[in-house]
């Protein structure tokens, strides 16, 4: 129990007490200010790195990233952040980013963007960036069909409306000090249906197609389809033993399944348990989620367990933040604190694809 403020003053003298308290208060304010500034700088750095990777992908996807393309990236970044970012200062980062991204295909890239950007303003900002890069490449005379095709993919993938596109044209026109109508004409023609069909005809490797999943209602082996989706979505981390120990098919880890059932999914009797995720600190399976053919059972640390009927699920999204990661199912949150951002996206992607099939799994009772 601490002593009162007046008693504290009486013990050390009023002037000294006030000075001491002022010093403590100033130190707290200074620390808070410094922490906020560090956070701002870290966020700005992360934003620049994310933007750099996006620009690198758009310039270098499936082609050799030459110096003119790199120069276009540094010019685009300079315009976006309104500061002089020389190619010399970021060339090493461009090379590293390109080495990380060059193996990704268009589908994977846009799937990842879709998983982390639900805010319409983020989508519009991304579109402005790609338009800006296209203009930089056009000036360099190195623009390729894939750059225009990526613009059309963003419009199609995110269903951008006329108002949003108009705002994008306005922002780019102001950035480049060009007539907004001229900007609009350039990109409306570039991403028109006729232009895209021409691109696809001349460049068949560019064509983006949604993965065709079988109709869940007519699928003869829905449990097998769930397992197939599991292996497909987790393929990128197949060598990550920690991830495999956290996210698993029910048949492969009965010990954790039993622990989860006993801890938070006691009502799953007569249901087929398909997949489990363990978010516990000690890997005991008592926290996380279970997916059955009827429900999604959720238990976060220090929270009351939840049960969600699969038929009632309308929305599944991954939290875009790298800290305090979670997956949102309707209004409920599933903590994925034991996974990195990539792992969270993989689990989210699995749930989005597999739940329609999970609902079709039948339990045969004798």
CSV table of C-alpha atoms in Angstrom, one decimal:
chain,number,residue,atom,x,y,z
A,1,UNK,CA,0.0,0.0,0.0
A,2,UNK,CA,1.5,3.3,-1.1
A,3,UNK,CA,1.7,6.5,1.0
A,4,UNK,CA,-0.6,9.4,0.2
A,5,UNK,CA,0.6,12.3,-1.9
A,6,UNK,CA,0.5,14.8,1.0
A,7,UNK,CA,2.4,12.4,3.3
A,8,UNK,CA,4.9,11.9,0.5
A,9,UNK,CA,5.4,15.7,0.3
A,10,UNK,CA,5.7,16.1,4.0
A,11,UNK,CA,8.5,13.5,4.1
A,12,UNK,CA,10.7,15.0,1.5
A,13,UNK,CA,9.7,18.6,1.4
A,14,UNK,CA,7.1,20.3,-0.8
A,15,UNK,CA,9.4,21.9,-3.3
A,16,UNK,CA,11.5,18.8,-3.7
A,17,UNK,CA,8.4,16.6,-4.0
A,18,UNK,CA,7.0,18.8,-6.7
A,19,UNK,CA,10.3,18.8,-8.6
A,20,UNK,CA,10.6,15.1,-8.3
A,21,UNK,CA,7.0,14.5,-9.5
A,22,UNK,CA,7.6,17.0,-12.4
A,23,UNK,CA,10.7,15.1,-13.3
A,24,UNK,CA,8.9,11.8,-13.2
A,25,UNK,CA,6.0,13.2,-15.2
A,26,UNK,CA,8.4,14.7,-17.8
A,27,UNK,CA,10.3,11.4,-18.1
A,28,UNK,CA,7.0,9.5,-18.6
A,29,UNK,CA,5.9,12.0,-21.3
A,30,UNK,CA,9.3,11.8,-22.9
A,31,UNK,CA,9.4,8.0,-23.0
A,32,UNK,CA,5.8,7.9,-24.4
A,33,UNK,CA,6.8,10.5,-27.0
A,34,UNK,CA,9.9,8.6,-27.9
A,35,UNK,CA,8.0,5.3,-28.1
A,36,UNK,CA,5.4,6.9,-30.3
A,37,UNK,CA,8.1,8.3,-32.6
A,38,UNK,CA,9.8,4.9,-32.8
A,39,UNK,CA,6.5,3.3,-33.6
A,40,UNK,CA,5.8,5.9,-36.3
A,41,UNK,CA,9.3,5.3,-37.9
A,42,UNK,CA,8.9,1.5,-37.7
A,43,UNK,CA,5.5,1.8,-39.4
A,44,UNK,CA,6.8,4.1,-42.1
A,45,UNK,CA,9.7,1.8,-42.7
A,46,UNK,CA,7.4,-1.2,-43.0
A,47,UNK,CA,5.1,0.7,-45.3
A,48,UNK,CA,8.0,1.6,-47.6
A,49,UNK,CA,9.3,-2.0,-47.6
A,50,UNK,CA,5.8,-3.3,-48.4
A,51,UNK,CA,5.4,-0.7,-51.1
A,52,UNK,CA,8.9,-1.6,-52.5
A,53,UNK,CA,7.9,-5.3,-52.8
A,54,UNK,CA,4.7,-4.4,-54.6
A,55,UNK,CA,6.6,-2.2,-57.0
A,56,UNK,CA,9.3,-4.8,-57.5
A,57,UNK,CA,6.7,-7.5,-58.2
A,58,UNK,CA,4.9,-5.3,-60.7
A,59,UNK,CA,8.1,-4.5,-62.6
A,60,UNK,CA,9.9,-7.8,-62.4
A,61,UNK,CA,7.2,-10.5,-62.4
A,62,UNK,CA,8.5,-13.3,-64.7
A,63,UNK,CA,11.1,-10.9,-66.4
A,64,UNK,CA,14.6,-9.8,-65.8
A,65,UNK,CA,14.6,-6.7,-63.6
A,66,UNK,CA,17.0,-4.4,-65.4
A,67,UNK,CA,18.3,-1.1,-64.3
A,68,UNK,CA,15.7,1.0,-66.1
A,69,UNK,CA,13.0,-0.9,-64.2
A,70,UNK,CA,14.8,-0.4,-60.9
A,71,UNK,CA,15.1,3.3,-61.7
A,72,UNK,CA,11.3,3.5,-62.3
A,73,UNK,CA,10.8,1.9,-58.8
A,74,UNK,CA,13.0,4.6,-57.1
A,75,UNK,CA,11.2,7.3,-59.0
A,76,UNK,CA,7.8,6.0,-58.0
A,77,UNK,CA,8.8,5.7,-54.4
A,78,UNK,CA,10.1,9.3,-54.5
A,79,UNK,CA,6.8,10.5,-55.8
A,80,UNK,CA,4.7,8.5,-53.3
A,81,UNK,CA,6.7,9.6,-50.3
A,82,UNK,CA,7.5,13.1,-51.6
A,83,UNK,CA,11.3,12.7,-50.9
A,84,UNK,CA,14.3,11.9,-53.0
A,85,UNK,CA,14.9,8.1,-52.9
A,86,UNK,CA,17.9,7.3,-55.1
A,87,UNK,CA,18.3,4.0,-56.9
A,88,UNK,CA,21.7,3.8,-55.2
A,89,UNK,CA,20.2,3.8,-51.8
A,90,UNK,CA,17.7,1.0,-52.4
A,91,UNK,CA,19.2,-1.1,-55.1
A,92,UNK,CA,20.2,-3.9,-52.7
A,93,UNK,CA,16.7,-3.9,-51.2
A,94,UNK,CA,15.2,-4.2,-54.7
A,95,UNK,CA,17.4,-7.2,-55.5
A,96,UNK,CA,16.5,-8.9,-52.2
A,97,UNK,CA,12.8,-8.2,-52.7
A,98,UNK,CA,12.9,-9.5,-56.3
A,99,UNK,CA,14.6,-12.7,-55.2
A,100,UNK,CA,11.9,-13.3,-52.7
A,101,UNK,CA,9.0,-12.5,-55.1
A,102,UNK,CA,10.1,-13.8,-58.4
A,103,UNK,CA,8.9,-17.3,-57.8
A,104,UNK,CA,5.3,-16.1,-57.0
A,105,UNK,CA,2.7,-16.2,-59.7
A,106,UNK,CA,0.0,-13.6,-60.3
A,107,UNK,CA,-2.7,-15.7,-58.6
A,108,UNK,CA,-0.7,-16.1,-55.4
A,109,UNK,CA,0.3,-12.4,-55.3
A,110,UNK,CA,-3.3,-11.2,-55.6
A,111,UNK,CA,-4.6,-13.9,-53.2
A,112,UNK,CA,-2.2,-12.6,-50.6
A,113,UNK,CA,-3.3,-9.0,-51.2
A,114,UNK,CA,-6.9,-9.9,-50.9
A,115,UNK,CA,-6.2,-11.6,-47.6
A,116,UNK,CA,-4.7,-8.5,-46.0
A,117,UNK,CA,-6.6,-5.6,-47.6
A,118,UNK,CA,-10.3,-5.3,-46.9
A,119,UNK,CA,-10.3,-1.5,-46.6
A,120,UNK,CA,-11.4,0.2,-49.8
A,121,UNK,CA,-9.0,3.1,-49.3
A,122,UNK,CA,-6.1,0.6,-49.2
A,123,UNK,CA,-7.3,-0.9,-52.5
A,124,UNK,CA,-7.5,2.5,-54.1
A,125,UNK,CA,-4.0,3.5,-52.8
A,126,UNK,CA,-2.6,0.3,-54.3
A,127,UNK,CA,-4.2,1.1,-57.6
A,128,UNK,CA,-2.7,4.6,-57.6
A,129,UNK,CA,0.7,3.1,-56.9
A,130,UNK,CA,0.5,0.7,-59.8
A,131,UNK,CA,-0.7,3.5,-62.2
A,132,UNK,CA,2.2,5.7,-61.0
A,133,UNK,CA,4.6,2.9,-61.7
A,134,UNK,CA,3.1,2.3,-65.1
A,135,UNK,CA,3.6,6.0,-66.0
A,136,UNK,CA,7.3,5.8,-64.8
A,137,UNK,CA,7.9,2.7,-66.9
A,138,UNK,CA,6.2,4.4,-69.9
A,139,UNK,CA,8.6,7.3,-69.6
A,140,UNK,CA,11.4,4.7,-69.6
A,141,UNK,CA,9.9,2.9,-72.6
A,142,UNK,CA,10.1,-0.4,-70.7
A,143,UNK,CA,6.4,-0.9,-69.9
A,144,UNK,CA,5.2,-4.5,-70.5
A,145,UNK,CA,1.8,-6.0,-71.1
A,146,UNK,CA,1.9,-7.6,-67.7
A,147,UNK,CA,1.9,-4.2,-66.0
A,148,UNK,CA,-1.3,-3.2,-67.8
A,149,UNK,CA,-2.8,-6.6,-67.1
A,150,UNK,CA,-2.1,-6.2,-63.4
A,151,UNK,CA,-4.0,-3.0,-63.4
A,152,UNK,CA,-7.0,-4.8,-64.9
A,153,UNK,CA,-6.7,-7.6,-62.3
A,154,UNK,CA,-6.9,-5.1,-59.4
A,155,UNK,CA,-10.0,-3.5,-60.9
A,156,UNK,CA,-11.6,-6.9,-61.4
A,157,UNK,CA,-10.4,-8.6,-58.2
A,158,UNK,CA,-11.6,-5.8,-55.9
A,159,UNK,CA,-14.6,-4.7,-58.0
A,160,UNK,CA,-13.5,-1.0,-58.0
A,161,UNK,CA,-16.4,1.3,-58.8
A,162,UNK,CA,-16.5,4.5,-61.0
A,163,UNK,CA,-16.3,6.8,-58.0
A,164,UNK,CA,-13.2,5.0,-56.6
A,165,UNK,CA,-11.5,5.1,-60.0
A,166,UNK,CA,-12.3,8.8,-60.4
A,167,UNK,CA,-10.6,9.5,-57.1
A,168,UNK,CA,-7.5,7.4,-58.2
A,169,UNK,CA,-7.2,9.4,-61.4
A,170,UNK,CA,-7.5,12.7,-59.5
A,171,UNK,CA,-4.7,11.7,-57.0
A,172,UNK,CA,-2.4,10.6,-59.8
A,173,UNK,CA,-3.1,13.7,-61.9
A,174,UNK,CA,-2.2,15.9,-58.9
A,175,UNK,CA,1.0,13.8,-58.2
A,176,UNK,CA,2.2,14.1,-61.7
A,177,UNK,CA,0.7,17.6,-62.4
A,178,UNK,CA,-1.1,16.2,-65.4
A,179,UNK,CA,-4.7,16.8,-66.6
A,180,UNK,CA,-7.0,14.4,-64.8
A,181,UNK,CA,-9.1,13.7,-67.9
A,182,UNK,CA,-6.0,12.8,-69.8
A,183,UNK,CA,-5.0,10.4,-67.0
A,184,UNK,CA,-8.5,8.9,-67.0
A,185,UNK,CA,-8.4,8.4,-70.8
A,186,UNK,CA,-5.0,6.6,-70.6
A,187,UNK,CA,-6.0,4.1,-68.0
A,188,UNK,CA,-9.6,3.6,-69.1
A,189,UNK,CA,-8.4,2.6,-72.6
A,190,UNK,CA,-5.5,0.6,-71.1
A,191,UNK,CA,-7.8,-1.6,-68.9
A,192,UNK,CA,-10.8,-1.8,-71.2
A,193,UNK,CA,-12.3,-5.2,-72.0
A,194,UNK,CA,-11.0,-5.0,-75.6
A,195,UNK,CA,-7.4,-4.2,-74.5
A,196,UNK,CA,-7.3,-7.0,-71.9
A,197,UNK,CA,-8.7,-9.5,-74.4
A,198,UNK,CA,-5.9,-8.4,-76.8
A,199,UNK,CA,-3.3,-8.8,-74.0
A,200,UNK,CA,-4.6,-12.3,-73.2
A,201,UNK,CA,-4.6,-13.4,-76.8
A,202,UNK,CA,-1.1,-12.2,-77.4
A,203,UNK,CA,0.2,-13.3,-73.9
A,204,UNK,CA,-1.5,-16.5,-72.8
A,205,UNK,CA,0.8,-16.9,-69.9
A,206,UNK,CA,-0.6,-13.8,-68.3
A,207,UNK,CA,-4.1,-15.2,-67.9
A,208,UNK,CA,-5.4,-15.2,-64.4
A,209,UNK,CA,-8.1,-17.8,-63.6
A,210,UNK,CA,-9.9,-18.5,-60.4
A,211,UNK,CA,-9.2,-22.0,-59.1
A,212,UNK,CA,-12.1,-24.2,-59.9
A,213,UNK,CA,-13.3,-26.1,-56.9
A,214,UNK,CA,-16.0,-28.8,-57.2
A,215,UNK,CA,-19.5,-28.0,-56.2
A,216,UNK,CA,-19.7,-28.9,-52.4
A,217,UNK,CA,-23.3,-30.0,-52.7
A,218,UNK,CA,-22.5,-32.6,-55.3
A,219,UNK,CA,-19.0,-33.6,-54.1
A,220,UNK,CA,-18.8,-37.4,-53.6
A,221,UNK,CA,-16.0,-37.2,-51.1
A,222,UNK,CA,-16.3,-33.9,-49.1
A,223,UNK,CA,-13.9,-35.1,-46.4
A,224,UNK,CA,-11.3,-36.0,-49.0
A,225,UNK,CA,-11.8,-32.5,-50.5
A,226,UNK,CA,-11.2,-30.9,-47.1
A,227,UNK,CA,-8.0,-32.9,-46.8
A,228,UNK,CA,-6.9,-31.9,-50.3
A,229,UNK,CA,-7.5,-28.2,-49.5
A,230,UNK,CA,-5.5,-28.6,-46.3
A,231,UNK,CA,-2.5,-30.0,-48.2
A,232,UNK,CA,-2.8,-27.4,-51.0
A,233,UNK,CA,-3.0,-24.4,-48.7
A,234,UNK,CA,-0.2,-25.6,-46.3
A,235,UNK,CA,2.1,-26.6,-49.2
A,236,UNK,CA,4.2,-23.4,-48.8
A,237,UNK,CA,5.2,-24.3,-45.2
A,238,UNK,CA,5.5,-28.1,-45.6
A,239,UNK,CA,8.9,-28.1,-44.0
A,240,UNK,CA,7.8,-26.0,-41.0
A,241,UNK,CA,7.5,-28.6,-38.2
A,242,UNK,CA,6.3,-26.0,-35.7
A,243,UNK,CA,3.4,-25.0,-38.0
A,244,UNK,CA,2.5,-28.6,-38.7
A,245,UNK,CA,2.4,-29.3,-34.9
A,246,UNK,CA,0.0,-26.3,-34.5
A,247,UNK,CA,-2.3,-26.8,-37.5
A,248,UNK,CA,-3.2,-30.4,-38.3
A,249,UNK,CA,-5.7,-32.9,-39.7
A,250,UNK,CA,-7.7,-34.6,-36.9
A,251,UNK,CA,-6.6,-38.1,-37.9
A,252,UNK,CA,-2.9,-37.1,-37.6
A,253,UNK,CA,-3.0,-35.9,-33.9
A,254,UNK,CA,-5.6,-37.7,-31.9
A,255,UNK,CA,-3.9,-36.7,-28.6
A,256,UNK,CA,-4.5,-33.0,-29.2
A,257,UNK,CA,-8.0,-33.6,-30.5
A,258,UNK,CA,-8.9,-35.4,-27.3
A,259,UNK,CA,-7.4,-32.5,-25.2
A,260,UNK,CA,-9.4,-29.9,-27.2
A,261,UNK,CA,-12.6,-31.8,-26.9
A,262,UNK,CA,-12.2,-32.2,-23.2
A,263,UNK,CA,-11.2,-28.5,-22.8
A,264,UNK,CA,-13.7,-26.6,-24.9
A,265,UNK,CA,-15.5,-28.8,-27.5
A,266,UNK,CA,-17.5,-31.2,-25.3
A,267,UNK,CA,-20.6,-30.7,-27.4
A,268,UNK,CA,-19.1,-32.2,-30.6
A,269,UNK,CA,-20.6,-35.6,-29.9
A,270,UNK,CA,-21.8,-37.3,-33.1
A,271,UNK,CA,-19.9,-34.8,-35.2
A,272,UNK,CA,-16.9,-35.5,-37.5
A,273,UNK,CA,-13.8,-33.7,-36.3
A,274,UNK,CA,-11.8,-32.6,-39.4
A,275,UNK,CA,-9.0,-30.2,-38.4
A,276,UNK,CA,-7.5,-28.7,-35.3
A,277,UNK,CA,-5.4,-25.6,-34.5
A,278,UNK,CA,-3.4,-25.4,-31.2
A,279,UNK,CA,-2.7,-21.8,-30.0
A,280,UNK,CA,-1.6,-22.8,-26.5
A,281,UNK,CA,1.7,-21.6,-25.2
A,282,UNK,CA,2.7,-25.1,-24.1
A,283,UNK,CA,1.4,-27.0,-27.2
A,284,UNK,CA,-1.2,-29.0,-25.2
A,285,UNK,CA,-4.1,-28.4,-27.5
A,286,UNK,CA,-6.4,-26.9,-24.9
A,287,UNK,CA,-6.6,-23.5,-26.7
A,288,UNK,CA,-7.3,-22.9,-30.4
A,289,UNK,CA,-10.1,-24.2,-32.6
A,290,UNK,CA,-11.6,-27.4,-33.9
A,291,UNK,CA,-13.5,-27.7,-37.2
A,292,UNK,CA,-16.2,-30.3,-37.4
A,293,UNK,CA,-18.8,-31.0,-40.0
A,294,UNK,CA,-21.3,-29.0,-38.0
A,295,UNK,CA,-19.5,-26.3,-36.1
A,296,UNK,CA,-16.3,-24.3,-35.5
A,297,UNK,CA,-15.3,-24.6,-31.8
A,298,UNK,CA,-13.2,-21.7,-30.7
A,299,UNK,CA,-11.3,-21.2,-27.4
A,300,UNK,CA,-8.9,-18.2,-27.0
A,301,UNK,CA,-6.7,-17.9,-23.9
A,302,UNK,CA,-8.5,-16.5,-20.8
A,303,UNK,CA,-11.8,-16.3,-22.8
A,304,UNK,CA,-15.1,-18.2,-22.7
A,305,UNK,CA,-15.3,-20.9,-25.5
A,306,UNK,CA,-17.5,-20.2,-28.5
A,307,UNK,CA,-19.4,-22.4,-30.9
A,308,UNK,CA,-20.3,-21.3,-34.4
A,309,UNK,CA,-22.6,-23.2,-36.7
A,310,UNK,CA,-20.9,-23.6,-40.1
A,311,UNK,CA,-24.2,-22.8,-41.8
A,312,UNK,CA,-24.2,-19.4,-40.1
A,313,UNK,CA,-20.7,-18.3,-41.2
A,314,UNK,CA,-20.9,-15.4,-43.6
A,315,UNK,CA,-17.4,-13.9,-43.4
A,316,UNK,CA,-13.8,-15.1,-42.7
A,317,UNK,CA,-10.9,-12.6,-42.7
A,318,UNK,CA,-7.3,-12.5,-41.5
A,319,UNK,CA,-6.1,-9.7,-39.4
A,320,UNK,CA,-3.7,-7.6,-41.5
A,321,UNK,CA,-1.5,-6.6,-38.4
A,322,UNK,CA,1.7,-8.5,-37.8
A,323,UNK,CA,1.2,-8.3,-34.0
A,324,UNK,CA,-1.8,-9.7,-32.1
A,325,UNK,CA,-2.7,-11.8,-35.1
A,326,UNK,CA,-6.2,-13.4,-35.3
A,327,UNK,CA,-8.8,-14.6,-37.8
A,328,UNK,CA,-12.2,-13.1,-37.7
A,329,UNK,CA,-15.2,-15.4,-38.3
A,330,UNK,CA,-18.4,-13.4,-38.4
A,331,UNK,CA,-17.9,-11.2,-35.3
A,332,UNK,CA,-15.8,-13.8,-33.4
A,333,UNK,CA,-12.0,-13.7,-33.2
A,334,UNK,CA,-9.7,-16.8,-33.4
A,335,UNK,CA,-6.3,-15.9,-31.9
A,336,UNK,CA,-3.3,-17.1,-33.9
A,337,UNK,CA,-0.7,-15.8,-31.6
A,338,UNK,CA,1.6,-18.8,-32.2
A,339,UNK,CA,1.7,-18.2,-35.9
A,340,UNK,CA,3.4,-15.5,-38.0
A,341,UNK,CA,1.4,-13.5,-40.5
A,342,UNK,CA,2.0,-16.0,-43.3
A,343,UNK,CA,0.7,-18.8,-41.1
A,344,UNK,CA,-2.4,-16.9,-40.2
A,345,UNK,CA,-3.1,-16.2,-43.8
A,346,UNK,CA,-2.7,-19.9,-44.7
A,347,UNK,CA,-5.1,-21.0,-41.9
A,348,UNK,CA,-7.6,-18.3,-42.9
A,349,UNK,CA,-7.4,-19.4,-46.6
A,350,UNK,CA,-8.0,-23.0,-45.6
A,351,UNK,CA,-11.1,-22.1,-43.6
A,352,UNK,CA,-12.5,-19.9,-46.4
A,353,UNK,CA,-12.2,-22.8,-48.9
A,354,UNK,CA,-12.9,-25.8,-46.8
A,355,UNK,CA,-16.0,-24.9,-44.7
A,356,UNK,CA,-18.5,-25.4,-47.6
A,357,UNK,CA,-17.2,-29.0,-48.0
A,358,UNK,CA,-17.0,-29.6,-44.3
A,359,UNK,CA,-20.7,-29.0,-44.1
A,360,UNK,CA,-21.3,-31.9,-46.5
A,361,UNK,CA,-19.4,-34.5,-44.5
A,362,UNK,CA,-21.9,-37.1,-43.2
A,363,UNK,CA,-21.4,-39.1,-40.0
A,364,UNK,CA,-22.5,-42.7,-40.3
A,365,UNK,CA,-24.0,-43.9,-37.0
A,366,UNK,CA,-24.9,-47.4,-36.2
